Amino acid sequence: MTDNITSVGGGSRPETGVSALKGRTGAGAPAETRGKTTIADGVVAKIAGMAAREVPGIHSLGAGMARAFGAMRERVPGGGGGGGVTRGVKVEVGERQAAVDLDVVVEYGVSIVDVAGAVRTNVISAVERMTGLEVVEVNIAVDDVHLPDEEDEAEPDEGRVR
């Protein structure tokens, strides 16, 4: 019998930033332990970003400059709007653990402590459920409060010809 390795992390080399989850392989081993699975850091970042955005009270993710550049990039044809999911999300993936850093903007009037707790719970459960990694910490930086009378960056201009 041989060892089976499941890798988690970025890069194509197993030595750098990759998690190795070992199991037994061979004729008597279950099918799910045969082979190699690699999860990139970007996948963990997308999962964390989506889980954070699902929480009521979160207006958006990303610090002020990241949101501004992201809004410009989305308006430019071919600028690649796909980076919005990971905007404001940084992850570090180890062998069996992951750490997540989030920059968030909350809605005015919500309890920041309650929203931060809900974000932590949602991110930890989503990442652990989908990747099998243990999330050791979720650090949250509240960069801004979205006021009800502020315009969204993504709203189209009202004065444009239709």
C-alpha positions as CSV (number, residue, x, y, z in Angstrom):
1,M,0.0,0.0,0.0
2,T,1.1,3.6,-0.6
3,D,0.3,6.9,1.1
4,N,-2.2,9.2,-0.4
5,I,-1.7,13.0,-0.2
6,T,-4.4,15.7,-0.4
7,S,-2.8,19.1,-0.8
8,V,-4.2,22.5,0.1
9,G,-2.6,25.8,-0.8
10,G,-1.2,27.8,-3.7
11,G,1.5,26.9,-6.2
12,S,2.3,23.9,-8.2
13,R,5.1,22.6,-6.0
14,P,3.9,20.5,-3.1
15,E,6.7,21.9,-0.8
16,T,5.4,25.5,-0.7
17,G,2.1,26.6,0.9
18,V,0.5,23.2,0.6
19,S,-1.4,21.1,3.1
20,A,-0.8,17.4,3.1
21,L,-3.7,15.2,4.4
22,K,-2.5,11.6,4.3
23,G,-4.5,8.4,4.0
24,R,-4.0,4.8,2.9
25,T,-4.4,3.7,-0.7
26,G,-4.5,0.4,-2.4
27,A,-7.1,-2.2,-3.3
28,G,-8.7,-2.2,0.2
29,A,-8.8,1.6,0.6
30,P,-12.0,3.6,0.1
31,A,-12.2,5.4,-3.3
32,E,-12.2,8.9,-1.7
33,T,-8.7,8.4,-0.3
34,R,-7.1,7.4,-3.6
35,G,-5.5,10.3,-5.4
36,K,-4.4,13.9,-4.8
37,T,-6.7,16.9,-4.2
38,T,-5.2,20.4,-4.3
39,I,-7.0,23.5,-3.1
40,A,-5.5,26.9,-4.1
41,D,-5.3,29.9,-1.7
42,G,-7.7,31.8,-4.1
43,V,-10.4,29.2,-3.6
44,V,-10.3,29.7,0.2
45,A,-10.4,33.5,-0.3
46,K,-13.5,33.2,-2.5
47,I,-15.2,31.0,0.0
48,A,-14.4,33.4,2.8
49,G,-15.5,36.4,0.7
50,M,-18.8,34.9,-0.3
51,A,-19.5,33.7,3.3
52,A,-18.8,37.2,4.7
53,R,-21.1,38.9,2.2
54,E,-24.0,36.6,3.2
55,V,-24.2,38.2,6.6
56,P,-26.8,40.9,7.1
57,G,-25.2,44.2,8.1
58,I,-22.2,43.8,5.7
59,H,-22.4,46.5,3.0
60,S,-19.2,45.5,1.1
61,L,-15.7,44.2,1.5
62,G,-12.4,46.0,0.9
63,A,-10.7,49.1,2.2
64,G,-11.5,52.5,0.6
65,M,-8.8,52.4,-2.1
66,A,-9.5,48.8,-3.0
67,R,-13.2,49.5,-3.4
68,A,-12.4,52.5,-5.6
69,F,-10.0,50.7,-7.8
70,G,-12.4,47.7,-8.0
71,A,-15.3,50.0,-9.1
72,M,-13.2,51.5,-11.8
73,R,-11.9,48.1,-13.0
74,E,-15.5,46.8,-13.2
75,R,-16.5,49.8,-15.5
76,V,-13.6,49.3,-17.9
77,P,-14.5,46.8,-20.7
78,G,-12.3,43.7,-20.3
79,G,-11.2,45.0,-16.9
80,G,-12.1,41.7,-15.2
81,G,-14.9,42.1,-12.7
82,G,-14.1,38.7,-11.2
83,G,-11.8,40.0,-8.6
84,G,-14.7,41.5,-6.6
85,V,-15.3,38.3,-4.7
86,T,-11.9,38.3,-3.1
87,R,-11.6,42.1,-2.7
88,G,-10.9,42.8,1.0
89,V,-10.0,39.1,1.7
90,K,-6.5,37.8,2.5
91,V,-5.8,34.2,3.5
92,E,-2.9,32.2,4.7
93,V,-3.1,28.5,4.2
94,G,-0.9,26.1,6.1
95,E,-0.7,22.3,6.1
96,R,-4.0,21.8,7.9
97,Q,-5.0,25.3,9.0
98,A,-6.1,28.6,7.5
99,A,-6.2,32.2,8.7
100,V,-8.5,34.8,7.2
101,D,-8.2,38.6,7.3
102,L,-11.2,40.7,6.1
103,D,-11.7,44.4,5.5
104,V,-15.4,45.2,5.7
105,V,-17.8,48.1,5.5
106,V,-20.9,47.8,7.7
107,E,-24.3,49.3,7.4
108,Y,-25.1,52.2,9.6
109,G,-27.2,51.2,12.7
110,V,-26.1,47.6,13.1
111,S,-24.1,46.3,16.1
112,I,-20.5,46.0,14.8
113,V,-19.7,43.4,17.5
114,D,-22.7,41.3,16.5
115,V,-22.0,41.5,12.8
116,A,-18.3,40.7,13.3
117,G,-19.3,37.6,15.4
118,A,-21.8,36.5,12.7
119,V,-19.1,37.0,10.0
120,R,-16.6,34.9,11.9
121,T,-19.1,32.1,12.5
122,N,-20.2,32.1,8.8
123,V,-16.7,32.2,7.4
124,I,-15.3,29.5,9.7
125,S,-18.2,27.1,9.0
126,A,-18.1,27.7,5.2
127,V,-14.3,27.3,4.9
128,E,-14.1,24.3,7.2
129,R,-17.1,22.5,5.6
130,M,-15.9,23.1,2.0
131,T,-12.1,22.5,2.4
132,G,-11.6,20.4,5.5
133,L,-9.1,23.0,6.9
134,E,-9.2,24.2,10.4
135,V,-9.7,28.0,10.5
136,V,-7.6,29.2,13.4
137,E,-8.6,32.9,13.2
138,V,-10.7,35.4,11.3
139,N,-9.5,38.9,11.8
140,I,-11.9,41.6,10.8
141,A,-11.1,45.3,10.2
142,V,-14.1,47.6,10.0
143,D,-12.9,50.3,7.5
144,D,-16.1,52.3,7.1
145,V,-19.8,52.6,7.9
146,H,-22.2,52.9,5.0
147,L,-24.7,55.7,5.6
148,P,-28.2,55.4,4.2
149,D,-27.9,58.6,2.1
150,E,-24.6,57.6,0.5
151,E,-24.6,56.5,-3.1
152,D,-23.2,53.1,-4.1
153,E,-20.2,53.1,-6.4
154,A,-21.9,50.5,-8.6
155,E,-25.1,52.5,-9.2
156,P,-25.4,53.8,-12.8
157,D,-25.5,57.6,-13.4
158,E,-29.1,58.8,-13.4
159,G,-28.4,61.6,-15.9
160,R,-27.3,59.4,-18.7
161,V,-29.3,59.0,-21.9
162,R,-31.2,55.7,-22.2
